[in-house]
Each structure stands twice: as C-alpha cells, then as structure tokens.
PDB file of C-alpha atoms in Angstrom:
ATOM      1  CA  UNK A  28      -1.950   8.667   0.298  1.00  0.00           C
ATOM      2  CA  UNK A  29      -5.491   9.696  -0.432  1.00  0.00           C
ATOM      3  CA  UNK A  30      -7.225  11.383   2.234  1.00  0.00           C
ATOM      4  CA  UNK A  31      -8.807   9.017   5.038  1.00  0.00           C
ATOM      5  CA  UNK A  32     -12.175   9.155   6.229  1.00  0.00           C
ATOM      6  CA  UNK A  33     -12.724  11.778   8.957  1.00  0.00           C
ATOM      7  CA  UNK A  34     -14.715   9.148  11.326  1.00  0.00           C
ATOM      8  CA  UNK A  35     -11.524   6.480  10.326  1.00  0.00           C
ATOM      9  CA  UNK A  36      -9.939   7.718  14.114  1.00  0.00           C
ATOM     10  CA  UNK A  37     -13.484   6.829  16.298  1.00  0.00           C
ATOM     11  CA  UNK A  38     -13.543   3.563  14.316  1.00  0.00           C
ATOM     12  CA  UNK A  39     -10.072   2.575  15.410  1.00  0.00           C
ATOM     13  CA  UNK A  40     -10.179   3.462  18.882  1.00  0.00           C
ATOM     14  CA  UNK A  41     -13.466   1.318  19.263  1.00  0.00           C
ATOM     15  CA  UNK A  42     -11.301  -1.160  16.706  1.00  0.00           C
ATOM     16  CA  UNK A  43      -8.525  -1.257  19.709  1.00  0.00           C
ATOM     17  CA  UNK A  44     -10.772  -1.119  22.550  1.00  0.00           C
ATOM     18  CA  UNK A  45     -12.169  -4.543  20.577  1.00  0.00           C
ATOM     19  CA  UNK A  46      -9.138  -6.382  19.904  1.00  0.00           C
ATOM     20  CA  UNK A  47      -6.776  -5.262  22.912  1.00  0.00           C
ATOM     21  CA  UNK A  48      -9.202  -4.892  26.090  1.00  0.00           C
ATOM     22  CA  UNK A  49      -9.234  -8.040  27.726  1.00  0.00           C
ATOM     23  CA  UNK A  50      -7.565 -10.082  24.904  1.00  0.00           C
ATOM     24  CA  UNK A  51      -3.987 -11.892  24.864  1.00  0.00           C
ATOM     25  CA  UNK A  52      -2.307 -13.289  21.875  1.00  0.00           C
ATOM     26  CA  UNK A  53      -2.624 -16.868  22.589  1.00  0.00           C
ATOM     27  CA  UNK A  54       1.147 -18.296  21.061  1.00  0.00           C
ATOM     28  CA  UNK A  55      -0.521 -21.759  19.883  1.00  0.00           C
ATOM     29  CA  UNK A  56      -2.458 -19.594  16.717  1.00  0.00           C
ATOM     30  CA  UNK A  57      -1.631 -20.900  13.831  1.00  0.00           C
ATOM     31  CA  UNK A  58      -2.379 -17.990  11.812  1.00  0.00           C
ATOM     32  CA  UNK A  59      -0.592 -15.161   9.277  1.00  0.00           C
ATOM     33  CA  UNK A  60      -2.324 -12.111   8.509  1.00  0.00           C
ATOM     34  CA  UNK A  61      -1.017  -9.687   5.557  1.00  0.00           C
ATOM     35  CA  UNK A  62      -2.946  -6.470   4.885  1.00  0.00           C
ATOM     36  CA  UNK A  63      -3.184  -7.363   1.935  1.00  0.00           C
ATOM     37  CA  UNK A  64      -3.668 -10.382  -0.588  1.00  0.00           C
ATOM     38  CA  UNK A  65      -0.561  -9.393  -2.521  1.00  0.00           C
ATOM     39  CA  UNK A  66       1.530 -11.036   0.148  1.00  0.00           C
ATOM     40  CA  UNK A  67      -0.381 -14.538   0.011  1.00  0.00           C
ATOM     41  CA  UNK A  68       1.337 -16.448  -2.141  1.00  0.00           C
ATOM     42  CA  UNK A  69       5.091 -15.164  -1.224  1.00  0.00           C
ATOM     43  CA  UNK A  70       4.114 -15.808   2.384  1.00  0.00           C
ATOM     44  CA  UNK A  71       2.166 -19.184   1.624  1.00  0.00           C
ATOM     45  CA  UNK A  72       5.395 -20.539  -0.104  1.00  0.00           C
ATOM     46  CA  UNK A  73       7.578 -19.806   2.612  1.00  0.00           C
ATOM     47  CA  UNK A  74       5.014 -21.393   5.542  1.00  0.00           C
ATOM     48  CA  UNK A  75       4.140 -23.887   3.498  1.00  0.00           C
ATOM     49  CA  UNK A  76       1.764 -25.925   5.709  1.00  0.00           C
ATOM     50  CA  UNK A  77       2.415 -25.175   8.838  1.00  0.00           C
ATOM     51  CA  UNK A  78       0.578 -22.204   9.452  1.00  0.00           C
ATOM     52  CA  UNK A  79      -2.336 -20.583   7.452  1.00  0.00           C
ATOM     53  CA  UNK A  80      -2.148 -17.514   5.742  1.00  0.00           C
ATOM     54  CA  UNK A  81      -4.976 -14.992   5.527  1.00  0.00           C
ATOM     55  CA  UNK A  82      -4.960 -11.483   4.164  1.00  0.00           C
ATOM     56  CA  UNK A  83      -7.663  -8.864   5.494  1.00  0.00           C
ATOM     57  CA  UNK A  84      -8.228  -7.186   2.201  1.00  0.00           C
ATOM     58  CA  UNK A  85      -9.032  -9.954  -0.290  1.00  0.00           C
ATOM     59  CA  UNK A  86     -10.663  -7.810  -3.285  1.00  0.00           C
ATOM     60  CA  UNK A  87      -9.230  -5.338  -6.007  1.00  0.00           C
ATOM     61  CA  UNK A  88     -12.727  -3.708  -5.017  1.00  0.00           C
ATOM     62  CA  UNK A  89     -11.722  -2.436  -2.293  1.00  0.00           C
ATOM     63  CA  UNK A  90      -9.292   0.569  -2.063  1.00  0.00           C
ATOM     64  CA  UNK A  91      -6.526   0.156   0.739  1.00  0.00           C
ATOM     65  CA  UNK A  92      -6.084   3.507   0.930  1.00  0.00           C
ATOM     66  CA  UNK A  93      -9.295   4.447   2.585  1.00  0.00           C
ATOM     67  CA  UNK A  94      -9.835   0.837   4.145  1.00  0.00           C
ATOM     68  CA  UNK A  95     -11.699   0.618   7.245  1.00  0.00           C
ATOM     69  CA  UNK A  96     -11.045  -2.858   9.089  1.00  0.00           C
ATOM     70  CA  UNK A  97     -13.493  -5.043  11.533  1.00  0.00           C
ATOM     71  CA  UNK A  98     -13.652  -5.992  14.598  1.00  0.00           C
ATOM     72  CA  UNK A  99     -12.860  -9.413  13.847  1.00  0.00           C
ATOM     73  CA  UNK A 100      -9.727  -7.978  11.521  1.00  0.00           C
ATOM     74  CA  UNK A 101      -8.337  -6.956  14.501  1.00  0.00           C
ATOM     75  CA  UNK A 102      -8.735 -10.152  16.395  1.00  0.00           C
ATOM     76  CA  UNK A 103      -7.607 -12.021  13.927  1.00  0.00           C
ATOM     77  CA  UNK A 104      -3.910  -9.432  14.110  1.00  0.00           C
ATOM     78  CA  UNK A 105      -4.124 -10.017  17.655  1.00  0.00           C
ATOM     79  CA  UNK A 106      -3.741 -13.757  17.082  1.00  0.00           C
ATOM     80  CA  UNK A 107      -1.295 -13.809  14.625  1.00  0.00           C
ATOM     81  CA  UNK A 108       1.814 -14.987  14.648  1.00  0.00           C
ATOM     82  CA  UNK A 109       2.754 -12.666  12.156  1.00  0.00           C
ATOM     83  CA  UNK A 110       1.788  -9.519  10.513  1.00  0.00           C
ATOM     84  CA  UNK A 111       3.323  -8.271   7.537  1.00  0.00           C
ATOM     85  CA  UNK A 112       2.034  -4.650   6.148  1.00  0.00           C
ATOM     86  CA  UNK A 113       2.728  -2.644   3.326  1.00  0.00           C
ATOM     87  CA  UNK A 114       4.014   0.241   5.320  1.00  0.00           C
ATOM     88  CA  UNK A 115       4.736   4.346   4.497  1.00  0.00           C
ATOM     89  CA  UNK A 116       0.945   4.816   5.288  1.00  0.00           C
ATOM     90  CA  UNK A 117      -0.235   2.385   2.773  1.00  0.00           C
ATOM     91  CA  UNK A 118      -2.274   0.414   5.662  1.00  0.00           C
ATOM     92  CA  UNK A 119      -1.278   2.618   8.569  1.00  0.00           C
ATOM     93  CA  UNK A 120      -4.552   0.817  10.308  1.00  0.00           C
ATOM     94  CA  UNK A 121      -2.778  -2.269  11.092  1.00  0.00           C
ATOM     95  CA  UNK A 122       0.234  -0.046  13.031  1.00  0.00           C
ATOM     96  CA  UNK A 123      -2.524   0.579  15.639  1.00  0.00           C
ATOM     97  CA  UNK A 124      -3.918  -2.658  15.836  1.00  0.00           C
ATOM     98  CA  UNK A 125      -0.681  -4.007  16.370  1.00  0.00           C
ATOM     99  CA  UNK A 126       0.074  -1.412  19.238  1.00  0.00           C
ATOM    100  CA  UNK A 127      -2.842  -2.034  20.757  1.00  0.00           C
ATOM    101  CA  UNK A 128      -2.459  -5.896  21.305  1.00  0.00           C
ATOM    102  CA  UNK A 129       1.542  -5.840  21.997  1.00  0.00           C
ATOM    103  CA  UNK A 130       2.184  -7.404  18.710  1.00  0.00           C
ATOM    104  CA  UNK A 131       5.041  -5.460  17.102  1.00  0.00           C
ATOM    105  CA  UNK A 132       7.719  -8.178  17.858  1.00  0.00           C
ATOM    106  CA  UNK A 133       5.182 -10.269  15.215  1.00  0.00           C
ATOM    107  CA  UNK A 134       4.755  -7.321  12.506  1.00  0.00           C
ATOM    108  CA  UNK A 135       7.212  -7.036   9.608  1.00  0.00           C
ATOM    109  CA  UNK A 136       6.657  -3.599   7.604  1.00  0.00           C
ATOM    110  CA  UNK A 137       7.675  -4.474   4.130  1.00  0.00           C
ATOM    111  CA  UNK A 138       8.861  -1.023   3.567  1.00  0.00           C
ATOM    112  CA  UNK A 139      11.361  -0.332   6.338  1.00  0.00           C
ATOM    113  CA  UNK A 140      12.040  -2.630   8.088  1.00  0.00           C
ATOM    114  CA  UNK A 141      12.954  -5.003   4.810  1.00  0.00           C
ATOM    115  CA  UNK A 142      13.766  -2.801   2.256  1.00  0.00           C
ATOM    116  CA  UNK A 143      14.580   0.627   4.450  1.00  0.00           C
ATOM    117  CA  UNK A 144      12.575   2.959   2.915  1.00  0.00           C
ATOM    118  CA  UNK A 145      11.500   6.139   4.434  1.00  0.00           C
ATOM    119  CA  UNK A 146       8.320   8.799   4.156  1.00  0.00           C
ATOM    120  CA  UNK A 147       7.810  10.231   1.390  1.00  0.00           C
ATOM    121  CA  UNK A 148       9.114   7.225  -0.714  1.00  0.00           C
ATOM    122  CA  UNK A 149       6.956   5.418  -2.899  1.00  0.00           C
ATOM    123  CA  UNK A 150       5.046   3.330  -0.253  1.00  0.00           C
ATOM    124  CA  UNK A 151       3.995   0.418  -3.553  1.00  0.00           C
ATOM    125  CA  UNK A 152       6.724  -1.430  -3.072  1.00  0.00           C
ATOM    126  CA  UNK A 153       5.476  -4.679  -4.333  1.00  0.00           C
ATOM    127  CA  UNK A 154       5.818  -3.792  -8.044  1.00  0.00           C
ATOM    128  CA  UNK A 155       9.242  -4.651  -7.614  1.00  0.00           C
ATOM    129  CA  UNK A 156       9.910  -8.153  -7.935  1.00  0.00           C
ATOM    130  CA  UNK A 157      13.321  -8.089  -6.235  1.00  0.00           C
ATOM    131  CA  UNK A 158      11.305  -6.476  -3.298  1.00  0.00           C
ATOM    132  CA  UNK A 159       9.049  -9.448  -2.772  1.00  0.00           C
ATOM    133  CA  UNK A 160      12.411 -11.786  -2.555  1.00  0.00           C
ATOM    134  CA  UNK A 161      13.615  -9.828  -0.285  1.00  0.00           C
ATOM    135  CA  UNK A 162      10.396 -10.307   2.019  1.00  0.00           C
ATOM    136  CA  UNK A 163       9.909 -13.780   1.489  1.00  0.00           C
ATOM    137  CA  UNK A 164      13.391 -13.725   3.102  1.00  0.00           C
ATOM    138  CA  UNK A 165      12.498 -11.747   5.601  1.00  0.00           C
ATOM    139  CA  UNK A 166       9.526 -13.909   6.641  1.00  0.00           C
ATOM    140  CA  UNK A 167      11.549 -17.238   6.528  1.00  0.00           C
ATOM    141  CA  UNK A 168      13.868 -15.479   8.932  1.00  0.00           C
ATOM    142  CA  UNK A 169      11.106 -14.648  11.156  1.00  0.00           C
ATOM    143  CA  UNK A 170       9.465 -17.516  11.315  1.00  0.00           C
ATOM    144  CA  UNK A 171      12.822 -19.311  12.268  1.00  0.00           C
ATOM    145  CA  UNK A 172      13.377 -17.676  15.136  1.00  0.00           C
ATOM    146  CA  UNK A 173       9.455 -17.982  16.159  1.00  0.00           C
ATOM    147  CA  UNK A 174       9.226 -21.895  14.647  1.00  0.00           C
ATOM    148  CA  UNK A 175      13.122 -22.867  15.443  1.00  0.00           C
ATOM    149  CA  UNK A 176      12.407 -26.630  14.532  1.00  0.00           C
ATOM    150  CA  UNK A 177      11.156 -26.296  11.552  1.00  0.00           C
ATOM    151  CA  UNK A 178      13.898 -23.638  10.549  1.00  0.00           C
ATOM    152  CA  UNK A 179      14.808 -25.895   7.151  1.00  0.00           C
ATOM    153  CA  UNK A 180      11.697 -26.408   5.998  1.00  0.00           C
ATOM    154  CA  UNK A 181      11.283 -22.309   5.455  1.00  0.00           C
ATOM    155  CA  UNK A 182      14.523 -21.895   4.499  1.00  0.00           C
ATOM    156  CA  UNK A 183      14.103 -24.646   1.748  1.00  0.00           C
ATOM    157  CA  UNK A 184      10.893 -23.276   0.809  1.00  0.00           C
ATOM    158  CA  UNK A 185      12.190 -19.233   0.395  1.00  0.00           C
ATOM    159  CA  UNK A 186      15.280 -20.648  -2.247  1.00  0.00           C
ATOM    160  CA  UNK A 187      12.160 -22.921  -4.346  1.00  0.00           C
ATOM    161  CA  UNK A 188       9.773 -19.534  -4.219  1.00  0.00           C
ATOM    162  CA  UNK A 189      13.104 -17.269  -5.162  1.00  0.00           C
ATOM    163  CA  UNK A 190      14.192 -19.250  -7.910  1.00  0.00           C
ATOM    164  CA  UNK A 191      10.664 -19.051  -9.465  1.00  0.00           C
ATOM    165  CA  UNK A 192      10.477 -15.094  -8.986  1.00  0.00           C
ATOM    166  CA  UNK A 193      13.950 -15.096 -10.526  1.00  0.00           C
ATOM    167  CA  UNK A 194      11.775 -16.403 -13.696  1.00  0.00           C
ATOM    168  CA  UNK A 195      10.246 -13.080 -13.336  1.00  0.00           C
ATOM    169  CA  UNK A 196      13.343 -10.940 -13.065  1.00  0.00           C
ATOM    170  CA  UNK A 197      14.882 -12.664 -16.122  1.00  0.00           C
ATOM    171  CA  UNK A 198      11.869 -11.804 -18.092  1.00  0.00           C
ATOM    172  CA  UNK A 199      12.273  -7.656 -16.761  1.00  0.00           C
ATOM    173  CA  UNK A 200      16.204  -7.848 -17.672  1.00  0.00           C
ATOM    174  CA  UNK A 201      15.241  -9.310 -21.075  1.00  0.00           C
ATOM    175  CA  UNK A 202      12.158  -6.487 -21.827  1.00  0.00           C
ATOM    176  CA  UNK A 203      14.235  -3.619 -20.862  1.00  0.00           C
ATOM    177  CA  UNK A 204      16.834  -4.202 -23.701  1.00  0.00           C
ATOM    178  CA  UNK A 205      13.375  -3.095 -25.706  1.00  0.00           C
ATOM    179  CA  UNK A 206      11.873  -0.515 -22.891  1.00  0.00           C
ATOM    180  CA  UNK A 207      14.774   1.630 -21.749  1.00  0.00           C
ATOM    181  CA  UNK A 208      14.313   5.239 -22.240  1.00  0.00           C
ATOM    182  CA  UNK A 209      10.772   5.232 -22.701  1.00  0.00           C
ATOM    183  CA  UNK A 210       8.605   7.376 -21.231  1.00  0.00           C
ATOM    184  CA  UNK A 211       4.815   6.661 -19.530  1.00  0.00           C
ATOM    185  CA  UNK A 212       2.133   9.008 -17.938  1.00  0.00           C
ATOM    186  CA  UNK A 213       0.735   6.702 -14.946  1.00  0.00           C
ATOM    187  CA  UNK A 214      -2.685   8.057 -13.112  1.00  0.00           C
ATOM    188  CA  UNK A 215      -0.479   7.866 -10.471  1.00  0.00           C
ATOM    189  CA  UNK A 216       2.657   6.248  -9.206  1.00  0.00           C
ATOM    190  CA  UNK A 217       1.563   2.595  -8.610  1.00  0.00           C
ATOM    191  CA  UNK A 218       4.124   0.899 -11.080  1.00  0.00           C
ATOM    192  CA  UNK A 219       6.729   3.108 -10.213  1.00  0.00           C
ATOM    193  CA  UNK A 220       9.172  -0.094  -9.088  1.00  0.00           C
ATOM    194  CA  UNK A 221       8.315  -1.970 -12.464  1.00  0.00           C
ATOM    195  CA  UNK A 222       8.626   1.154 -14.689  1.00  0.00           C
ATOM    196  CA  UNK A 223      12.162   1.593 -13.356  1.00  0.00           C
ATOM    197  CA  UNK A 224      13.383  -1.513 -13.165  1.00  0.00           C
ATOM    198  CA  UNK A 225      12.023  -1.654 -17.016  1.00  0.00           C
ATOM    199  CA  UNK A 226      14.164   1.599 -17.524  1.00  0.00           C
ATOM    200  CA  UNK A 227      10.836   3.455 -17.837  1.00  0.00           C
ATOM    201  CA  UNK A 228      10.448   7.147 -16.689  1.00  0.00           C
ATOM    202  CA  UNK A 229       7.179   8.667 -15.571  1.00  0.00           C
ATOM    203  CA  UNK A 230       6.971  11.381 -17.496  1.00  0.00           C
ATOM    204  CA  UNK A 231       3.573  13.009 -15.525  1.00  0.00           C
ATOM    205  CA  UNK A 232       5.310  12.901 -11.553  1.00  0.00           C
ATOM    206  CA  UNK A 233       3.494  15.936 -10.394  1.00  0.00           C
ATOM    207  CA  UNK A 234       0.073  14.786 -11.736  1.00  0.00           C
ATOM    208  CA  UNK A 235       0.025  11.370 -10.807  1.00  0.00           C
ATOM    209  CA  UNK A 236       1.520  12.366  -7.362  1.00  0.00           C
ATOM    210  CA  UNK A 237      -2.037  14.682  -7.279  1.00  0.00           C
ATOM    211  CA  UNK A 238      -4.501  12.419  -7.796  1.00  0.00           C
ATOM    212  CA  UNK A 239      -2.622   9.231  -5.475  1.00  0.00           C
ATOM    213  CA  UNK A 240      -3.762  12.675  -2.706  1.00  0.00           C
ATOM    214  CA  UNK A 241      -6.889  12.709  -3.712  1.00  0.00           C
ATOM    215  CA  UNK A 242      -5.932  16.414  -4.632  1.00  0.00           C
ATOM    216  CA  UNK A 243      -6.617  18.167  -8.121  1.00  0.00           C
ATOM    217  CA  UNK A 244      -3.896  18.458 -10.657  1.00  0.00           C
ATOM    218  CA  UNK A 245      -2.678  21.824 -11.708  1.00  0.00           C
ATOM    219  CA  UNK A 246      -3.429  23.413 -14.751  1.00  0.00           C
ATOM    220  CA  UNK A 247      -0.014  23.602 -16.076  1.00  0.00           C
ATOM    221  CA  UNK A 248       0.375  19.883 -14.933  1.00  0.00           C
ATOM    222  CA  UNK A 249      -3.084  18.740 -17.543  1.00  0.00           C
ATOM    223  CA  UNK A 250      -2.167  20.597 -20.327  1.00  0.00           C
ATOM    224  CA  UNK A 251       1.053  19.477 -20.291  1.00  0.00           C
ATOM    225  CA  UNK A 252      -0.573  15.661 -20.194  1.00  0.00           C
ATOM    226  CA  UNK A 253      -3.167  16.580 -22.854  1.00  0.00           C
ATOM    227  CA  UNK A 254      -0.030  17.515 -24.784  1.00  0.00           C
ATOM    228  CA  UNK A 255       2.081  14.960 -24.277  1.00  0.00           C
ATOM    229  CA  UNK A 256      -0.891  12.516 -25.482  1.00  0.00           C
ATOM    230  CA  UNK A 257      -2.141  14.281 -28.363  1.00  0.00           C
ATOM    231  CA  UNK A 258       1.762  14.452 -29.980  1.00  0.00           C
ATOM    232  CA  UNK A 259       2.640  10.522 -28.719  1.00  0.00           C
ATOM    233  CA  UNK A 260       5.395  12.370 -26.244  1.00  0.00           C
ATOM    234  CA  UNK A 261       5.017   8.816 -24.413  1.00  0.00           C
ATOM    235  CA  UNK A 262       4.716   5.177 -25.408  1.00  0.00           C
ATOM    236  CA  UNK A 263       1.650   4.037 -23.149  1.00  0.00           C
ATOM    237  CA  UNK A 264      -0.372   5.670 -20.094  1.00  0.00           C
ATOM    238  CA  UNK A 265      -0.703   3.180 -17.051  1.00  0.00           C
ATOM    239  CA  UNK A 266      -3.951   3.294 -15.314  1.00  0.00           C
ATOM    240  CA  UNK A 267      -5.116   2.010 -11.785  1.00  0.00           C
ATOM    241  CA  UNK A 268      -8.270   0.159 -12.335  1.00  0.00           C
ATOM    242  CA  UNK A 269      -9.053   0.483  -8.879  1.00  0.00           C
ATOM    243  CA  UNK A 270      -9.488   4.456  -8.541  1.00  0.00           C
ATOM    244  CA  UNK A 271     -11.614   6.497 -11.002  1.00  0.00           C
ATOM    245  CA  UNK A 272     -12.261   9.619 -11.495  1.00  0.00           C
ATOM    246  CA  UNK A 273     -12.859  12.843 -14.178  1.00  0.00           C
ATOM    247  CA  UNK A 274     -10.051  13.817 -14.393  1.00  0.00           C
ATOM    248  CA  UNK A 275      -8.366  10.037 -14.926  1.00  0.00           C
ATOM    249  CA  UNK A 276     -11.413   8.954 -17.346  1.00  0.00           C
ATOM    250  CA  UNK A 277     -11.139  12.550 -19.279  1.00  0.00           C
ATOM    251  CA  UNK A 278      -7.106  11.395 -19.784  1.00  0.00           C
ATOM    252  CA  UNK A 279      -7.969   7.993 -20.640  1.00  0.00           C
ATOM    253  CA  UNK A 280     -10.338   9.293 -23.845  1.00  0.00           C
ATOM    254  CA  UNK A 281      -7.894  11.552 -24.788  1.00  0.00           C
ATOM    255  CA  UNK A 282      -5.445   8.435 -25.166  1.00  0.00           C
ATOM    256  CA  UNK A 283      -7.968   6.365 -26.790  1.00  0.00           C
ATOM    257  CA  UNK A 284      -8.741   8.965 -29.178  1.00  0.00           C
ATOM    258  CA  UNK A 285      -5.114   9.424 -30.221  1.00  0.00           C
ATOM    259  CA  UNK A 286      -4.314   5.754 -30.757  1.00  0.00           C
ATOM    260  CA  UNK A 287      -2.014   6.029 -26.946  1.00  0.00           C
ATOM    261  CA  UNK A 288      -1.606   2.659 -25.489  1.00  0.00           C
ATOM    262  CA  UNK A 289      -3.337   2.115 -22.547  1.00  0.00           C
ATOM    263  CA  UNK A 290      -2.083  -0.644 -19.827  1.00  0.00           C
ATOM    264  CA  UNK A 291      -4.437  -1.092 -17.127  1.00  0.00           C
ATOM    265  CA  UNK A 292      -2.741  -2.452 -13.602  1.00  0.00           C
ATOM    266  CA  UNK A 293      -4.677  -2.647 -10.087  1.00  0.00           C
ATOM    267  CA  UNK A 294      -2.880  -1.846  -6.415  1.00  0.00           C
ATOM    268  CA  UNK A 295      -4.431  -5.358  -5.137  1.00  0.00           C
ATOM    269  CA  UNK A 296      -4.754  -8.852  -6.623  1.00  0.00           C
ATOM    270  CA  UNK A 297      -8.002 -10.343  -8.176  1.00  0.00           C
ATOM    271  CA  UNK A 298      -8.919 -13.243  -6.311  1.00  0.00           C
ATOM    272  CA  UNK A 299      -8.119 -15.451  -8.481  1.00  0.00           C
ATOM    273  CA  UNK A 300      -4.821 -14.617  -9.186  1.00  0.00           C
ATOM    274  CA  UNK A 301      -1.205 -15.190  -6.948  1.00  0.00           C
ATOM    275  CA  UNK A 302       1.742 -12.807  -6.887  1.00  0.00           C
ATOM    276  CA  UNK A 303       3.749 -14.406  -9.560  1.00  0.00           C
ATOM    277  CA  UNK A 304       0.610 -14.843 -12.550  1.00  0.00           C
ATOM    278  CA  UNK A 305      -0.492 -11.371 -11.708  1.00  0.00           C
ATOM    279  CA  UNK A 306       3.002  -9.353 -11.712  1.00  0.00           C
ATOM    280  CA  UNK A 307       3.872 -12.106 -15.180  1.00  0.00           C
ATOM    281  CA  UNK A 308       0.537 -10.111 -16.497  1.00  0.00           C
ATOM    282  CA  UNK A 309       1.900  -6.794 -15.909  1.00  0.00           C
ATOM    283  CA  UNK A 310       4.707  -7.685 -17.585  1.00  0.00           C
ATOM    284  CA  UNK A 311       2.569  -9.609 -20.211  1.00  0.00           C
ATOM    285  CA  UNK A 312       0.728  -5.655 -21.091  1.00  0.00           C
ATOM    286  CA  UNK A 313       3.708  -3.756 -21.241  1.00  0.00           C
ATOM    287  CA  UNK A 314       5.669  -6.843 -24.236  1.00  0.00           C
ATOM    288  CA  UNK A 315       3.076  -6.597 -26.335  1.00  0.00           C
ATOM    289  CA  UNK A 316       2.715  -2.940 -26.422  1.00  0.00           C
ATOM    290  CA  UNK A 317       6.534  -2.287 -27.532  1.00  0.00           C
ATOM    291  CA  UNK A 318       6.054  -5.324 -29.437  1.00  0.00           C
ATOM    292  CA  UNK A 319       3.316  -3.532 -31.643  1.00  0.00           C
TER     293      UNK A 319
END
C-alpha cells in the first residue's frame, strides 16, 4: 500500500462523527455501495433490480490507495444494505465507516472473508476471474438471508453471471497453453492473479513490491530491470496507467527503446467499461503480444 496522507486520520474522524452521530441505518434503503466500480457489474447481475448499486470511486483517475471519501460517501455506507470492499488495506477507509455506523453485519471484505486471504497477500484480488465468482456468490448468499423472498431470483441471477465469467476462464485456460513459463516485469503487482493463472511469473517482485509503497527501488533491484529489458530476459512489462512516476516512465523508455512489449492495465475500471469487457481486454493485450 502506498503511503496515506498524514491528515487522512482528522478527515475520518470528522468522516465518522458525520455519518455515525445521530444517524441510523434505516433497513427500507435500497442501496449497494462497493468501494469501488470494479464490483458493479458482478454485484448488478446478482441484484438485478431490486436494489441499486453504486460504487464510491467511479474513475481510473482516481488512485484508491490514497482515496479520501465524503461526507456523503459515508452516508451513503451508512444506508446500505451492503458493503462490499476490496480488503488487505486496499480501501481500509470504508472499515471505519462501517464501524462507525454498526454496519459490519452488511460489509463483505472480498479478501477474507470470501476468498481467506491474509496481510501481506496480494490485496488485488479482482484480477482473478475465479475470485469475482466466488463474490458474486458470496453476495447472492447475503442478500438471501437479508431479501429471503426473493432468494431465487439472486440465486438464478449468480449461475447466468457465472456462466458468462466462465467465458472468461475458458479463454485464460486456452492462452496459457501459449503463456506458461513466461516471464513479465510489472510496475508493480496489480496483475499478479491474471499473470498466474496465465502461468506467468513476475520476474521484478522486489521492485514492483517498492514502488506499490511508494518507496524507492534498490539499486541492485534497477539494474537488474534495466538488464533484464535491454537482453529481452522477459516477454512484456505490465504497467499501471493509474500511478506514474520516474522511475516507472524511465523503465517504460527503456522497453520502448528495446522493442519490449508493453501492456498497459489500470487498478479501477473506465467508466465506460463493466467487469467482464474490461478483464476480456486484459486478456485481449496479453493474445496479441505472444501472438506477435
């Protein structure tokens, strides 16, 4: 996690004080909040259209690392009937939120409380598409305990949205036969879920794992990437268009210059863009690249 902003605690206690002094979560909201707009569309095809779905970070302009949420973000988690976060400090912010308006019976961390993860594991979870079938079934279990009469209806609606991410996992098992036991610098370790179920190692760990902490890279560490690039010792460097930096644009030349493949990814989704079209992108980058 990159480093937060040193006034980030004052904000949320006046961010609390807003959304839990004097406020109740009134049960007849009919709204779902996800940190972040990745979760839309899996959680929209589960709900369907009886409840509306609205994620507090809606841009790939806007880092979630170093997000600092509203006054009416925090109402609007206060009135959800569901929360569903990221987790492993990804959007920590929501955690106190939550806390603060007795909403953790409605908040489903993605990381460990679906898939079990713990600190220190690699908190982007949604890059695996397996991942996001297993919280879409998470959330259609929730919601049929909280929405008991319409328990069908979600159920019906997680089995349409898996079969159409099992498009998606098809498409992985079919790439790797051409991707495993390849190796990829990353700036750091957003794809790490896709790379591995592609049978892709990151060959950079210790860099990449730098710069996601907003710390410098050793020495040894960037000469051993300016290396790797200059002799092809990988087949493509992933980049996160959402974080720049020297040290990330001075590795990016260096590919450019010798003739590396370059696959550009971002942590959120654009706007215009649901779970399944963006991660069939991803996938989209990295086919024609061993294709070439």
């Amino acid at each position: 996690m990159r480093k937060r902003n040193v006034l980030l605690l004052v904000l949320f206690s006046l961010l609390i004080f807003v959304g839990g002094c004097g406020h109740k979560t009134t049960s007849d909201k009919k709204i779902i909040t996800t940190t972040v707009n990745t979760y839309t569309e899996p959680l929209k095809s589960v709900v369907g259209d009886k409840y509306h779905v609205e994620s507090i970070i809606k841009s790939v302009n806007v880092d979630p690392h170093s997000f600092s949420p509203s006054s009416n973000d925090a109402k609007q988690v206060a009135d959800s009937r569901l929360i569903v976060a990221s987790g492993l400090g990804y959007d920590d912010w929501v955690e106190k939120i939550v806390t603060a308006n007795s909403q953790d019976k409605n908040l489903i961390d993605f990381s460990r409380d679906v898939l079990h993860k713990q600190d220190g594991d690699n908190e982007h979870v949604w890059f695996g598409v397996k991942n996001v079938q297993k919280l879409s079934q998470a959330v259609a279990q929730h919601m049929s305990q909280v929405d008991p009469k319409n328990k069908a209806y979600y159920q019906a609606n997680f089995k349409k949205y898996k079969l159409k991410l099992d498009g998606l996992v098809k498409r992985e098992a079919k790439l790797k036969q051409q991707t495993a036991g390849k190796k990829a610098y990353v700036t750091e370790p957003l794809p790490y879920y896709l790379l591995k179920d592609l049978g892709i190692s990151i060959a950079n760990p210790h860099f990449a794992k730098a710069v996601e902490e907003d710390t410098d890279p050793s020495i040894e560490d960037i000469k051993n990437m300016e290396d790797g690039l200059r002799h092809h010792k990988v087949s493509f460097l992933v980049v996160n268009k959402q974080v720049t930096s020297g040290i990330i644009t001075k590795m990016t030349n260096l590919a450019k210059k010798n003739k590396v493949p370059i696959i550009y990814f971002t942590e959120t989704l654009p706007s215009d863009l649901g779970y399944y079209e963006w991660m069939n992108g991803n996938l989209s980058q990295i086919e024609r690249i061993v294709k070439e």
